[in-house]
Amino acid sequence: MEALVCRKLGDPTTPPDSSESTALTISKSHPIPTLTSPTSIRVRIKSTSLNYANYLQIQGKYQEKFPLPFVPGSDYSGVVESVGPNVTKFKVGDRVCSLANTGTFAQYIVADEKDLYGVPDGCDLVAAAALPVAYGTTHVALVHRANLKPGQVLLVLGAAGGVGLAAVQIGKICGATVVAAARGTEKVEFLKSMGVDYVVDVSKEGVIDSVRAFLKTKKLKGVDVLYDPVGGKLTKESMKLLNWGAQILVIGFASGEVPLIPVNIALVKNWTIHGLYWGSYKWNNPSILEDSLKELLSWLARGLITINISRSYKLQQANLAFLDIRDRKIIGKLMITFDDPKTVTSKL
């Protein structure tokens, strides 16, 4: 099968195989994975999502390190291609989605049936591949950890990115007043079209004065929940908007700078700081992930959430997708899609 392989740590924006020293290479004869247990299932991948975490993994800057060589990739969707003898939940031809530590930038993957989720009728299969990491992270953060309530004020940083758009939509479903911070006119206008209550363009104005002015018009005191996948200076500024008893959700550091949160102020203002490493739930509390993804798939099927696919690429163009991530040219999600590999044959 065809697979994108990280053979050495390095820059994922460099075209695969453009020199002998590139981090990424396209393997056209990568071994098709075999079923590993009586309850395992092989999935023919339709689409897989690119996340900021993948960008960091290939550079060796992510919190998890993978032995080289490895096939990157995390959340995916596809069609069941073969099943183990004890599989009861799925059959060949069923549409599924899931997540993995690695291995989704390839035409096939093997997973245990307990780790797969059926994609309901009415759900686009490519959209389902964008759901687990970005929307799963956000759902666990806002619903499970912060327990976001109707009437609360939610401030979303980096609101036009994958997790940011998820936070905007889930915030509205929870009944919150959603304030979004993004960079550039195109992103601001898109967020307005999503029904955000207020958007600040951080390329043109400071977040503090702009958001305070909006809150004053609504007779609101401040921000109750800060959703932060950005870090850096923007985090520091946003903390000045937080109410007493506010909650800070630490999602990531797309700015490249880990912010320092003054714990003395957190003490005085009774702030709660949630670190949210979503992937660790798979080992420590998998039932939370299962319940979360089932609810998200239900929302997707009912049209309560929509997945904005910014661009889709073929496997050979993965470096272009990573360039988009690096240069922050994304509104929503980036995907790698596979044609139905009719010429590929597999063996158990």
PDB file of C-alpha atoms in Angstrom, residues 100-258:
ATOM      1  CA  ALA A 100      -4.846   6.245  16.473  1.00  0.00           C
ATOM      2  CA  ASN A 101      -1.487   7.227  17.926  1.00  0.00           C
ATOM      3  CA  THR A 102       0.079   6.914  14.478  1.00  0.00           C
ATOM      4  CA  GLY A 103      -0.509   5.213  11.154  1.00  0.00           C
ATOM      5  CA  THR A 104      -3.369   6.997   9.391  1.00  0.00           C
ATOM      6  CA  PHE A 105      -1.376   8.609   6.573  1.00  0.00           C
ATOM      7  CA  ALA A 106      -1.730   5.309   4.727  1.00  0.00           C
ATOM      8  CA  GLN A 107      -4.330   3.403   2.736  1.00  0.00           C
ATOM      9  CA  TYR A 108      -5.114   0.843   5.438  1.00  0.00           C
ATOM     10  CA  ILE A 109      -5.070   0.618   9.213  1.00  0.00           C
ATOM     11  CA  VAL A 110      -5.990  -2.095  11.715  1.00  0.00           C
ATOM     12  CA  ALA A 111      -7.917  -1.313  14.909  1.00  0.00           C
ATOM     13  CA  ASP A 112      -9.802  -3.261  17.529  1.00  0.00           C
ATOM     14  CA  GLU A 113     -13.571  -3.129  17.167  1.00  0.00           C
ATOM     15  CA  LYS A 114     -13.939  -1.433  20.562  1.00  0.00           C
ATOM     16  CA  ASP A 115     -11.944   1.525  19.245  1.00  0.00           C
ATOM     17  CA  LEU A 116     -14.090   2.090  16.148  1.00  0.00           C
ATOM     18  CA  TYR A 117     -17.246   4.196  15.881  1.00  0.00           C
ATOM     19  CA  GLY A 118     -19.951   3.721  13.311  1.00  0.00           C
ATOM     20  CA  VAL A 119     -20.563   6.757  11.103  1.00  0.00           C
ATOM     21  CA  PRO A 120     -24.336   7.372  10.987  1.00  0.00           C
ATOM     22  CA  ASP A 121     -26.272   7.689   7.756  1.00  0.00           C
ATOM     23  CA  GLY A 122     -26.350  11.306   6.684  1.00  0.00           C
ATOM     24  CA  CYS A 123     -22.789  11.992   7.840  1.00  0.00           C
ATOM     25  CA  ASP A 124     -20.188  12.777   5.215  1.00  0.00           C
ATOM     26  CA  LEU A 125     -17.330  10.301   5.587  1.00  0.00           C
ATOM     27  CA  VAL A 126     -14.611  12.918   5.044  1.00  0.00           C
ATOM     28  CA  ALA A 127     -16.202  15.186   7.659  1.00  0.00           C
ATOM     29  CA  ALA A 128     -16.279  12.267  10.101  1.00  0.00           C
ATOM     30  CA  ALA A 129     -12.493  11.968   9.787  1.00  0.00           C
ATOM     31  CA  ALA A 130     -12.154  15.560  11.002  1.00  0.00           C
ATOM     32  CA  LEU A 131     -14.258  14.943  14.087  1.00  0.00           C
ATOM     33  CA  PRO A 132     -12.298  12.903  16.673  1.00  0.00           C
ATOM     34  CA  VAL A 133      -9.299  15.081  17.576  1.00  0.00           C
ATOM     35  CA  ALA A 134     -10.483  18.670  17.020  1.00  0.00           C
ATOM     36  CA  TYR A 135     -14.105  18.243  18.076  1.00  0.00           C
ATOM     37  CA  GLY A 136     -13.309  15.510  20.589  1.00  0.00           C
ATOM     38  CA  THR A 137     -10.736  17.713  22.313  1.00  0.00           C
ATOM     39  CA  THR A 138     -13.151  20.618  22.438  1.00  0.00           C
ATOM     40  CA  HIS A 139     -16.162  18.609  23.581  1.00  0.00           C
ATOM     41  CA  VAL A 140     -14.234  17.058  26.471  1.00  0.00           C
ATOM     42  CA  ALA A 141     -12.782  20.454  27.379  1.00  0.00           C
ATOM     43  CA  LEU A 142     -15.992  22.478  27.333  1.00  0.00           C
ATOM     44  CA  VAL A 143     -18.590  19.901  28.326  1.00  0.00           C
ATOM     45  CA  HIS A 144     -16.719  17.476  30.585  1.00  0.00           C
ATOM     46  CA  ARG A 145     -14.036  19.655  32.143  1.00  0.00           C
ATOM     47  CA  ALA A 146     -15.411  23.213  32.174  1.00  0.00           C
ATOM     48  CA  ASN A 147     -19.086  22.197  32.333  1.00  0.00           C
ATOM     49  CA  LEU A 148     -19.938  25.231  30.208  1.00  0.00           C
ATOM     50  CA  LYS A 149     -23.402  26.533  31.074  1.00  0.00           C
ATOM     51  CA  PRO A 150     -26.014  28.651  29.266  1.00  0.00           C
ATOM     52  CA  GLY A 151     -25.410  32.341  29.768  1.00  0.00           C
ATOM     53  CA  GLN A 152     -21.706  32.042  30.504  1.00  0.00           C
ATOM     54  CA  VAL A 153     -19.186  33.954  28.383  1.00  0.00           C
ATOM     55  CA  LEU A 154     -16.749  31.811  26.418  1.00  0.00           C
ATOM     56  CA  LEU A 155     -13.651  33.410  24.861  1.00  0.00           C
ATOM     57  CA  VAL A 156     -12.080  31.308  22.098  1.00  0.00           C
ATOM     58  CA  LEU A 157      -8.547  32.129  20.968  1.00  0.00           C
ATOM     59  CA  GLY A 158      -7.410  30.997  17.529  1.00  0.00           C
ATOM     60  CA  ALA A 159     -11.074  30.658  16.712  1.00  0.00           C
ATOM     61  CA  ALA A 160     -10.711  30.016  12.975  1.00  0.00           C
ATOM     62  CA  GLY A 161      -8.533  26.922  13.391  1.00  0.00           C
ATOM     63  CA  GLY A 162      -9.732  23.341  13.710  1.00  0.00           C
ATOM     64  CA  VAL A 163     -10.212  23.254  17.488  1.00  0.00           C
ATOM     65  CA  GLY A 164     -11.229  26.917  17.498  1.00  0.00           C
ATOM     66  CA  LEU A 165     -14.161  26.412  15.136  1.00  0.00           C
ATOM     67  CA  ALA A 166     -15.154  23.363  17.157  1.00  0.00           C
ATOM     68  CA  ALA A 167     -15.165  25.491  20.323  1.00  0.00           C
ATOM     69  CA  VAL A 168     -17.277  28.173  18.658  1.00  0.00           C
ATOM     70  CA  GLN A 169     -19.921  25.645  17.591  1.00  0.00           C
ATOM     71  CA  ILE A 170     -19.982  23.632  20.810  1.00  0.00           C
ATOM     72  CA  GLY A 171     -20.085  26.849  22.817  1.00  0.00           C
ATOM     73  CA  LYS A 172     -23.229  27.911  20.987  1.00  0.00           C
ATOM     74  CA  ILE A 173     -24.803  24.481  21.487  1.00  0.00           C
ATOM     75  CA  CYS A 174     -24.130  24.869  25.227  1.00  0.00           C
ATOM     76  CA  GLY A 175     -25.924  28.237  25.202  1.00  0.00           C
ATOM     77  CA  ALA A 176     -22.880  30.388  25.941  1.00  0.00           C
ATOM     78  CA  THR A 177     -22.176  33.896  24.701  1.00  0.00           C
ATOM     79  CA  VAL A 178     -19.263  33.186  22.363  1.00  0.00           C
ATOM     80  CA  VAL A 179     -16.500  35.728  21.838  1.00  0.00           C
ATOM     81  CA  ALA A 180     -13.881  34.786  19.247  1.00  0.00           C
ATOM     82  CA  ALA A 181     -10.384  36.041  18.534  1.00  0.00           C
ATOM     83  CA  ALA A 182      -8.896  35.510  15.068  1.00  0.00           C
ATOM     84  CA  ARG A 183      -6.449  37.118  12.681  1.00  0.00           C
ATOM     85  CA  GLY A 184      -7.503  38.647   9.344  1.00  0.00           C
ATOM     86  CA  THR A 185     -10.673  39.817   7.632  1.00  0.00           C
ATOM     87  CA  GLU A 186     -11.462  36.501   5.941  1.00  0.00           C
ATOM     88  CA  LYS A 187     -11.406  34.602   9.219  1.00  0.00           C
ATOM     89  CA  VAL A 188     -13.389  37.276  11.032  1.00  0.00           C
ATOM     90  CA  GLU A 189     -16.132  37.287   8.402  1.00  0.00           C
ATOM     91  CA  PHE A 190     -16.322  33.506   8.426  1.00  0.00           C
ATOM     92  CA  LEU A 191     -16.725  33.433  12.201  1.00  0.00           C
ATOM     93  CA  LYS A 192     -19.502  35.999  11.987  1.00  0.00           C
ATOM     94  CA  SER A 193     -21.270  33.717   9.509  1.00  0.00           C
ATOM     95  CA  MET A 194     -21.042  30.942  12.123  1.00  0.00           C
ATOM     96  CA  GLY A 195     -23.168  32.953  14.531  1.00  0.00           C
ATOM     97  CA  VAL A 196     -20.422  34.070  16.909  1.00  0.00           C
ATOM     98  CA  ASP A 197     -21.666  36.816  19.225  1.00  0.00           C
ATOM     99  CA  TYR A 198     -18.543  38.950  18.816  1.00  0.00           C
ATOM    100  CA  VAL A 199     -15.276  38.637  16.880  1.00  0.00           C
ATOM    101  CA  VAL A 200     -12.090  40.615  17.467  1.00  0.00           C
ATOM    102  CA  ASP A 201      -9.498  40.826  14.696  1.00  0.00           C
ATOM    103  CA  VAL A 202      -6.243  40.629  16.661  1.00  0.00           C
ATOM    104  CA  SER A 203      -4.285  41.828  13.609  1.00  0.00           C
ATOM    105  CA  LYS A 204      -6.031  45.211  13.879  1.00  0.00           C
ATOM    106  CA  GLU A 205      -6.932  45.767  17.530  1.00  0.00           C
ATOM    107  CA  GLY A 206      -6.089  44.666  21.043  1.00  0.00           C
ATOM    108  CA  VAL A 207      -8.201  41.926  22.526  1.00  0.00           C
ATOM    109  CA  ILE A 208      -8.595  43.603  25.936  1.00  0.00           C
ATOM    110  CA  ASP A 209     -10.233  46.912  24.947  1.00  0.00           C
ATOM    111  CA  SER A 210     -12.242  45.376  22.113  1.00  0.00           C
ATOM    112  CA  VAL A 211     -13.765  42.580  24.180  1.00  0.00           C
ATOM    113  CA  ARG A 212     -14.358  44.821  27.193  1.00  0.00           C
ATOM    114  CA  ALA A 213     -16.320  47.249  25.022  1.00  0.00           C
ATOM    115  CA  PHE A 214     -18.501  44.403  23.721  1.00  0.00           C
ATOM    116  CA  LEU A 215     -19.110  42.986  27.189  1.00  0.00           C
ATOM    117  CA  LYS A 216     -20.108  46.444  28.429  1.00  0.00           C
ATOM    118  CA  THR A 217     -22.774  46.762  25.724  1.00  0.00           C
ATOM    119  CA  LYS A 218     -24.228  43.432  26.885  1.00  0.00           C
ATOM    120  CA  LYS A 219     -23.932  44.344  30.579  1.00  0.00           C
ATOM    121  CA  LEU A 220     -21.626  41.366  31.136  1.00  0.00           C
ATOM    122  CA  LYS A 221     -18.838  41.477  33.717  1.00  0.00           C
ATOM    123  CA  GLY A 222     -16.224  39.368  31.979  1.00  0.00           C
ATOM    124  CA  VAL A 223     -15.194  36.002  30.583  1.00  0.00           C
ATOM    125  CA  ASP A 224     -16.159  32.818  32.410  1.00  0.00           C
ATOM    126  CA  VAL A 225     -14.263  30.267  30.285  1.00  0.00           C
ATOM    127  CA  LEU A 226     -11.088  30.877  28.275  1.00  0.00           C
ATOM    128  CA  TYR A 227     -10.424  28.295  25.544  1.00  0.00           C
ATOM    129  CA  ASP A 228      -6.761  28.640  24.612  1.00  0.00           C
ATOM    130  CA  PRO A 229      -4.999  26.680  21.855  1.00  0.00           C
ATOM    131  CA  VAL A 230      -2.654  29.609  21.129  1.00  0.00           C
ATOM    132  CA  GLY A 231      -0.569  30.536  24.172  1.00  0.00           C
ATOM    133  CA  GLY A 232       1.956  33.343  24.232  1.00  0.00           C
ATOM    134  CA  LYS A 233       1.113  37.028  24.507  1.00  0.00           C
ATOM    135  CA  LEU A 234      -2.553  36.513  23.623  1.00  0.00           C
ATOM    136  CA  THR A 235      -3.060  34.308  26.674  1.00  0.00           C
ATOM    137  CA  LYS A 236      -1.510  36.903  28.949  1.00  0.00           C
ATOM    138  CA  GLU A 237      -3.762  39.630  27.568  1.00  0.00           C
ATOM    139  CA  SER A 238      -6.898  37.480  27.731  1.00  0.00           C
ATOM    140  CA  MET A 239      -6.426  36.730  31.420  1.00  0.00           C
ATOM    141  CA  LYS A 240      -7.193  40.375  32.143  1.00  0.00           C
ATOM    142  CA  LEU A 241     -10.744  39.727  30.918  1.00  0.00           C
ATOM    143  CA  LEU A 242     -11.485  36.800  33.240  1.00  0.00           C
ATOM    144  CA  ASN A 243     -14.147  36.885  35.914  1.00  0.00           C
ATOM    145  CA  TRP A 244     -13.687  35.745  39.477  1.00  0.00           C
ATOM    146  CA  GLY A 245     -14.052  31.951  39.427  1.00  0.00           C
ATOM    147  CA  ALA A 246     -13.234  31.710  35.706  1.00  0.00           C
ATOM    148  CA  GLN A 247     -11.850  28.593  34.079  1.00  0.00           C
ATOM    149  CA  ILE A 248      -8.828  28.421  31.770  1.00  0.00           C
ATOM    150  CA  LEU A 249      -8.618  25.538  29.296  1.00  0.00           C
ATOM    151  CA  VAL A 250      -5.024  24.975  28.169  1.00  0.00           C
ATOM    152  CA  ILE A 251      -5.371  23.276  24.768  1.00  0.00           C
ATOM    153  CA  GLY A 252      -2.054  23.986  23.052  1.00  0.00           C
ATOM    154  CA  PHE A 253       0.567  26.508  22.030  1.00  0.00           C
ATOM    155  CA  ALA A 254       0.152  27.312  18.340  1.00  0.00           C
ATOM    156  CA  SER A 255       2.042  30.577  18.883  1.00  0.00           C
ATOM    157  CA  GLY A 256       5.118  28.543  19.785  1.00  0.00           C
ATOM    158  CA  GLU A 257       5.287  30.181  23.205  1.00  0.00           C
ATOM    159  CA  VAL A 258       4.167  28.539  26.439  1.00  0.00           C
TER     160      VAL A 258
END
